[in-house]
PDB file of C-alpha atoms in Angstrom:
ATOM      1  CA  MET A 229       0.000   0.000   0.000  1.00  0.00           C
ATOM      2  CA  ASN A 230       2.889   2.297   0.728  1.00  0.00           C
ATOM      3  CA  SER A 231       4.269   1.641  -2.708  1.00  0.00           C
ATOM      4  CA  GLU A 232       1.037   2.875  -4.378  1.00  0.00           C
ATOM      5  CA  LYS A 233       1.131   6.033  -2.310  1.00  0.00           C
ATOM      6  CA  ASP A 234       4.786   6.487  -3.208  1.00  0.00           C
ATOM      7  CA  GLU A 235       3.979   6.136  -6.884  1.00  0.00           C
ATOM      8  CA  VAL A 236       1.190   8.716  -6.642  1.00  0.00           C
ATOM      9  CA  VAL A 237       3.503  11.122  -4.807  1.00  0.00           C
ATOM     10  CA  GLU A 238       6.212  10.602  -7.423  1.00  0.00           C
ATOM     11  CA  LYS A 239       3.739  11.347 -10.220  1.00  0.00           C
ATOM     12  CA  GLU A 240       2.691  14.553  -8.487  1.00  0.00           C
ATOM     13  CA  ILE A 241       6.335  15.531  -8.058  1.00  0.00           C
ATOM     14  CA  GLU A 242       6.994  14.844 -11.731  1.00  0.00           C
ATOM     15  CA  LYS A 243       4.085  17.061 -12.788  1.00  0.00           C
ATOM     16  CA  SER A 244       5.106  19.981 -10.548  1.00  0.00           C
ATOM     17  CA  SER A 245       8.869  19.603 -10.968  1.00  0.00           C
ATOM     18  CA  PRO A 246      10.725  21.979 -13.346  1.00  0.00           C
ATOM     19  CA  ALA A 247      12.359  19.048 -15.048  1.00  0.00           C
ATOM     20  CA  ALA A 248       9.102  17.257 -15.819  1.00  0.00           C
ATOM     21  CA  GLY A 249       9.514  13.638 -16.670  1.00  0.00           C
ATOM     22  CA  ILE A 250      12.736  13.255 -14.699  1.00  0.00           C
ATOM     23  CA  CYS A 251      12.442  11.733 -11.262  1.00  0.00           C
ATOM     24  CA  PRO A 252      15.546  11.033  -9.214  1.00  0.00           C
ATOM     25  CA  ASN A 253      14.050   7.915  -7.620  1.00  0.00           C
ATOM     26  CA  LYS A 254      13.058   6.218 -10.886  1.00  0.00           C
ATOM     27  CA  ASP A 255      15.229   4.637 -13.481  1.00  0.00           C
ATOM     28  CA  SER A 256      14.574   5.593 -17.063  1.00  0.00           C
ATOM     29  CA  THR A 257      14.024   1.937 -17.879  1.00  0.00           C
ATOM     30  CA  GLU A 258      11.133   1.588 -15.430  1.00  0.00           C
ATOM     31  CA  GLU A 259       8.997   4.295 -17.089  1.00  0.00           C
ATOM     32  CA  SER A 260       5.964   2.899 -18.666  1.00  0.00           C
ATOM     33  CA  SER A 261       4.700   4.025 -21.999  1.00  0.00           C
ATOM     34  CA  SER A 262       1.490   5.268 -20.428  1.00  0.00           C
ATOM     35  CA  GLU A 263       3.410   7.591 -18.078  1.00  0.00           C
ATOM     36  CA  LYS A 264       5.583   9.076 -20.799  1.00  0.00           C
ATOM     37  CA  LYS A 265       3.946  11.144 -23.502  1.00  0.00           C
ATOM     38  CA  GLY A 266       5.942  11.610 -26.615  1.00  0.00           C
ATOM     39  CA  VAL A 267       5.409  13.041 -30.042  1.00  0.00           C
ATOM     40  CA  ASP A 268       4.418   9.647 -31.424  1.00  0.00           C
ATOM     41  CA  ASP A 269       1.677   9.174 -28.839  1.00  0.00           C
ATOM     42  CA  ILE A 270       0.125  12.560 -29.578  1.00  0.00           C
ATOM     43  CA  THR A 271       0.159  12.302 -33.332  1.00  0.00           C
ATOM     44  CA  VAL A 272      -1.149   8.757 -33.387  1.00  0.00           C
ATOM     45  CA  GLY A 273      -4.002   9.415 -30.995  1.00  0.00           C
ATOM     46  CA  GLY A 274      -4.930  12.922 -32.199  1.00  0.00           C
ATOM     47  CA  THR A 275      -4.761  15.481 -34.977  1.00  0.00           C
ATOM     48  CA  ALA A 276      -2.037  17.945 -35.823  1.00  0.00           C
ATOM     49  CA  ASP A 277      -4.076  20.716 -34.151  1.00  0.00           C
ATOM     50  CA  ASP A 278      -4.027  18.755 -30.899  1.00  0.00           C
ATOM     51  CA  TYR A 279      -0.281  18.499 -31.219  1.00  0.00           C
ATOM     52  CA  ASP A 280       0.042  22.269 -31.767  1.00  0.00           C
ATOM     53  CA  ASP A 281      -2.197  23.034 -28.781  1.00  0.00           C
ATOM     54  CA  GLU A 282      -0.271  20.701 -26.521  1.00  0.00           C
ATOM     55  CA  LYS A 283       3.037  22.092 -27.744  1.00  0.00           C
ATOM     56  CA  LYS A 284       1.848  25.643 -26.919  1.00  0.00           C
ATOM     57  CA  GLU A 285       0.792  24.550 -23.444  1.00  0.00           C
ATOM     58  CA  ASN A 286       4.140  22.847 -22.851  1.00  0.00           C
ATOM     59  CA  ASP A 287       5.973  25.945 -24.109  1.00  0.00           C
ATOM     60  CA  GLU A 288       3.939  28.141 -21.777  1.00  0.00           C
ATOM     61  CA  LYS A 289       4.654  25.809 -18.823  1.00  0.00           C
ATOM     62  CA  ASN A 290       8.367  25.795 -19.620  1.00  0.00           C
ATOM     63  CA  THR A 291       8.349  29.589 -19.976  1.00  0.00           C
ATOM     64  CA  LYS A 292       6.582  30.008 -16.639  1.00  0.00           C
ATOM     65  CA  GLU A 293       8.926  27.592 -14.981  1.00  0.00           C
ATOM     66  CA  SER A 294      12.048  29.233 -16.413  1.00  0.00           C
ATOM     67  CA  THR A 295      10.903  32.752 -15.511  1.00  0.00           C
ATOM     68  CA  GLY A 296       9.949  31.910 -11.970  1.00  0.00           C
ATOM     69  CA  ASN A 297       6.211  31.443 -12.576  1.00  0.00           C
ATOM     70  CA  ILE A 298       5.871  34.954 -13.984  1.00  0.00           C
ATOM     71  CA  SER A 299       3.426  34.960 -16.834  1.00  0.00           C
ATOM     72  CA  LEU A 300       4.630  36.677 -19.939  1.00  0.00           C
ATOM     73  CA  GLU A 301       2.053  38.625 -21.857  1.00  0.00           C
ATOM     74  CA  LYS A 302       2.094  38.717 -25.574  1.00  0.00           C
ATOM     75  CA  ILE A 303       3.319  41.977 -27.039  1.00  0.00           C
ATOM     76  CA  GLU A 304       0.579  43.818 -28.814  1.00  0.00           C
ATOM     77  CA  VAL A 305       1.346  44.644 -32.412  1.00  0.00           C
ATOM     78  CA  VAL A 306       1.417  48.389 -32.946  1.00  0.00           C
ATOM     79  CA  GLN A 307      -0.181  49.678 -36.099  1.00  0.00           C
ATOM     80  CA  ARG A 308       1.865  51.886 -38.387  1.00  0.00           C
ATOM     81  CA  PRO A 309       0.952  55.536 -37.787  1.00  0.00           C
ATOM     82  CA  ASN A 310      -1.090  57.361 -40.347  1.00  0.00           C
ATOM     83  CA  ARG A 311       1.059  60.011 -42.034  1.00  0.00           C
ATOM     84  CA  LYS A 312      -1.899  62.300 -42.840  1.00  0.00           C
ATOM     85  CA  GLU A 313      -3.089  62.328 -39.235  1.00  0.00           C
ATOM     86  CA  TYR A 314       0.452  62.996 -38.046  1.00  0.00           C
ATOM     87  CA  ASP A 315       0.889  65.878 -40.503  1.00  0.00           C
ATOM     88  CA  SER A 316      -2.472  67.379 -39.548  1.00  0.00           C
ATOM     89  CA  LYS A 317      -1.635  67.255 -35.848  1.00  0.00           C
ATOM     90  CA  ILE A 318       1.757  68.830 -36.524  1.00  0.00           C
ATOM     91  CA  SER A 319       0.174  71.632 -38.572  1.00  0.00           C
ATOM     92  CA  GLU A 320      -2.354  72.305 -35.779  1.00  0.00           C
ATOM     93  CA  LEU A 321       0.450  72.497 -33.227  1.00  0.00           C
ATOM     94  CA  ASN A 322       2.448  74.817 -35.503  1.00  0.00           C
ATOM     95  CA  LYS A 323      -0.605  77.117 -35.790  1.00  0.00           C
ATOM     96  CA  GLU A 324      -0.913  77.205 -32.003  1.00  0.00           C
ATOM     97  CA  ILE A 325       2.799  77.973 -31.689  1.00  0.00           C
ATOM     98  CA  SER A 326       2.591  80.844 -34.184  1.00  0.00           C
ATOM     99  CA  GLN A 327      -0.425  82.280 -32.348  1.00  0.00           C
ATOM    100  CA  LEU A 328       1.417  82.091 -29.046  1.00  0.00           C
ATOM    101  CA  GLU A 329       4.453  83.793 -30.608  1.00  0.00           C
ATOM    102  CA  LYS A 330       2.205  86.657 -31.789  1.00  0.00           C
ATOM    103  CA  ASP A 331       0.801  86.965 -28.269  1.00  0.00           C
ATOM    104  CA  VAL A 332       4.333  87.113 -26.865  1.00  0.00           C
ATOM    105  CA  GLN A 333       5.262  89.879 -29.314  1.00  0.00           C
ATOM    106  CA  GLU A 334       2.201  91.919 -28.283  1.00  0.00           C
ATOM    107  CA  VAL A 335       3.088  91.540 -24.620  1.00  0.00           C
ATOM    108  CA  ASP A 336       6.689  92.589 -25.386  1.00  0.00           C
ATOM    109  CA  LYS A 337       5.385  95.772 -27.079  1.00  0.00           C
ATOM    110  CA  LYS A 338       3.258  96.568 -24.035  1.00  0.00           C
ATOM    111  CA  ILE A 339       6.233  96.032 -21.741  1.00  0.00           C
ATOM    112  CA  LYS A 340       8.419  98.346 -23.841  1.00  0.00           C
ATOM    113  CA  GLU A 341       5.738 101.043 -23.752  1.00  0.00           C
ATOM    114  CA  ALA A 342       5.422 100.710 -19.997  1.00  0.00           C
ATOM    115  CA  LYS A 343       9.196 100.962 -19.611  1.00  0.00           C
ATOM    116  CA  SER A 344       9.252 104.156 -21.667  1.00  0.00           C
ATOM    117  CA  TYR A 345       7.015 105.796 -19.025  1.00  0.00           C
ATOM    118  CA  GLY A 346       3.710 105.297 -20.742  1.00  0.00           C
ATOM    119  CA  GLY A 347       4.241 106.119 -24.374  1.00  0.00           C
ATOM    120  CA  LYS A 348       5.272 109.056 -26.564  1.00  0.00           C
ATOM    121  CA  ASP A 349       3.611 111.830 -24.560  1.00  0.00           C
ATOM    122  CA  GLN A 350       5.516 111.057 -21.422  1.00  0.00           C
ATOM    123  CA  THR A 351       8.686 110.381 -23.385  1.00  0.00           C
ATOM    124  CA  ASP A 352       8.499 113.898 -24.824  1.00  0.00           C
ATOM    125  CA  GLU A 353       7.935 115.354 -21.359  1.00  0.00           C
ATOM    126  CA  VAL A 354      10.839 113.367 -19.972  1.00  0.00           C
ATOM    127  CA  SER A 355      13.143 114.495 -22.776  1.00  0.00           C
ATOM    128  CA  LYS A 356      12.110 118.155 -22.186  1.00  0.00           C
ATOM    129  CA  ALA A 357      12.770 117.766 -18.475  1.00  0.00           C
ATOM    130  CA  LYS A 358      16.168 116.214 -19.231  1.00  0.00           C
ATOM    131  CA  LEU A 359      17.045 119.170 -21.482  1.00  0.00           C
ATOM    132  CA  GLU A 360      16.046 121.629 -18.760  1.00  0.00           C
ATOM    133  CA  MET A 361      18.121 119.671 -16.253  1.00  0.00           C
ATOM    134  CA  LYS A 362      21.081 119.766 -18.604  1.00  0.00           C
ATOM    135  CA  GLU A 363      20.723 123.542 -19.103  1.00  0.00           C
ATOM    136  CA  LEU A 364      20.440 124.119 -15.360  1.00  0.00           C
ATOM    137  CA  LYS A 365      23.471 121.946 -14.751  1.00  0.00           C
ATOM    138  CA  GLU A 366      25.492 123.897 -17.339  1.00  0.00           C
ATOM    139  CA  GLU A 367      24.373 127.155 -15.725  1.00  0.00           C
ATOM    140  CA  LYS A 368      25.356 125.829 -12.287  1.00  0.00           C
ATOM    141  CA  ASP A 369      28.775 124.820 -13.616  1.00  0.00           C
ATOM    142  CA  LYS A 370      29.180 128.300 -15.142  1.00  0.00           C
ATOM    143  CA  VAL A 371      28.290 129.997 -11.847  1.00  0.00           C
ATOM    144  CA  LEU A 372      30.675 127.698  -9.952  1.00  0.00           C
ATOM    145  CA  ASN A 373      33.484 128.548 -12.377  1.00  0.00           C
ATOM    146  CA  GLU A 374      32.804 132.301 -11.947  1.00  0.00           C
ATOM    147  CA  ARG A 375      32.823 131.824  -8.191  1.00  0.00           C
ATOM    148  CA  GLN A 376      36.159 130.011  -8.378  1.00  0.00           C
ATOM    149  CA  GLU A 377      37.556 132.874 -10.481  1.00  0.00           C
ATOM    150  CA  LEU A 378      36.278 135.436  -7.947  1.00  0.00           C
ATOM    151  CA  ILE A 379      37.789 133.437  -5.087  1.00  0.00           C
ATOM    152  CA  ALA A 380      41.080 133.290  -6.983  1.00  0.00           C
ATOM    153  CA  GLN A 381      40.960 137.077  -7.588  1.00  0.00           C
ATOM    154  CA  GLN A 382      40.134 137.632  -3.889  1.00  0.00           C
ATOM    155  CA  LYS A 383      43.114 135.511  -2.826  1.00  0.00           C
ATOM    156  CA  ASN A 384      45.318 137.382  -5.299  1.00  0.00           C
ATOM    157  CA  ALA A 385      44.097 140.762  -3.981  1.00  0.00           C
ATOM    158  CA  LYS A 386      44.597 139.643  -0.391  1.00  0.00           C
ATOM    159  CA  GLY A 387      48.088 138.498  -1.317  1.00  0.00           C
ATOM    160  CA  GLN A 388      48.827 141.917  -2.837  1.00  0.00           C
ATOM    161  CA  ILE A 389      47.481 143.656   0.253  1.00  0.00           C
ATOM    162  CA  ASP A 390      49.633 141.444   2.447  1.00  0.00           C
ATOM    163  CA  THR A 391      52.728 142.269   0.386  1.00  0.00           C
ATOM    164  CA  LYS A 392      51.965 146.018   0.534  1.00  0.00           C
ATOM    165  CA  VAL A 393      51.470 145.815   4.286  1.00  0.00           C
ATOM    166  CA  GLN A 394      54.758 143.977   4.585  1.00  0.00           C
ATOM    167  CA  GLU A 395      56.511 146.586   2.422  1.00  0.00           C
ATOM    168  CA  GLN A 396      55.049 149.302   4.583  1.00  0.00           C
ATOM    169  CA  LYS A 397      56.309 147.596   7.729  1.00  0.00           C
ATOM    170  CA  ASN A 398      59.727 147.245   6.183  1.00  0.00           C
ATOM    171  CA  LEU A 399      59.789 150.934   5.226  1.00  0.00           C
ATOM    172  CA  ARG A 400      58.762 151.963   8.712  1.00  0.00           C
ATOM    173  CA  ALA A 401      61.532 149.854  10.131  1.00  0.00           C
ATOM    174  CA  GLU A 402      64.018 151.749   7.943  1.00  0.00           C
ATOM    175  CA  ILE A 403      62.881 155.144   9.167  1.00  0.00           C
ATOM    176  CA  LYS A 404      64.457 156.059  12.431  1.00  0.00           C
ATOM    177  CA  TYR A 405      62.020 158.730  13.272  1.00  0.00           C
ATOM    178  CA  THR A 406      58.714 157.911  14.785  1.00  0.00           C
ATOM    179  CA  SER A 407      57.243 161.330  15.421  1.00  0.00           C
ATOM    180  CA  THR A 408      57.233 164.789  13.787  1.00  0.00           C
ATOM    181  CA  GLU A 409      59.090 166.327  16.665  1.00  0.00           C
ATOM    182  CA  GLU A 410      62.042 164.063  16.084  1.00  0.00           C
ATOM    183  CA  ILE A 411      62.127 165.103  12.459  1.00  0.00           C
ATOM    184  CA  ASP A 412      61.997 168.795  13.393  1.00  0.00           C
ATOM    185  CA  GLU A 413      64.818 168.398  15.851  1.00  0.00           C
ATOM    186  CA  LYS A 414      67.082 166.776  13.355  1.00  0.00           C
ATOM    187  CA  ASN A 415      66.706 169.446  10.741  1.00  0.00           C
TER     188      ASN A 415
END
């Protein structure tokens, strides 16, 4: 009875084992023809379609077993793209791009106008104000130059006065007489 159970267990192991059909406890000579399915058995007992179906199943089992029981999905065939549809989509996108570029140009114009202080009217006013500023600055520079000349003349005049005062002191030092009485006495 144990031997029947052992045989059933071995069959289960053979079915679930990655190397199906190979059992370490059995000799290859002991396999019966009913346990082993070969190409001859399938073709004799069935049609070629049965053989193809069984071959696909075996291939799928081997694939699952070799990939670690991960099922591989068939890759879906991608249809060739339609050139007309592609070109139409590209032309639509190019139209959108050109429209957006026009919008960007309009916004750039508005920004430039805002930077120029609100347009031509204010630009004219600003340029007039700049001219007035320039004239006032030139006038200020002119007045400062005149002032510097006057200061230089004042220093020159003060220097002349100082030299005259010094000459006067020197002349007084040369004169021995300090009063009119002394001059009258000497004569």
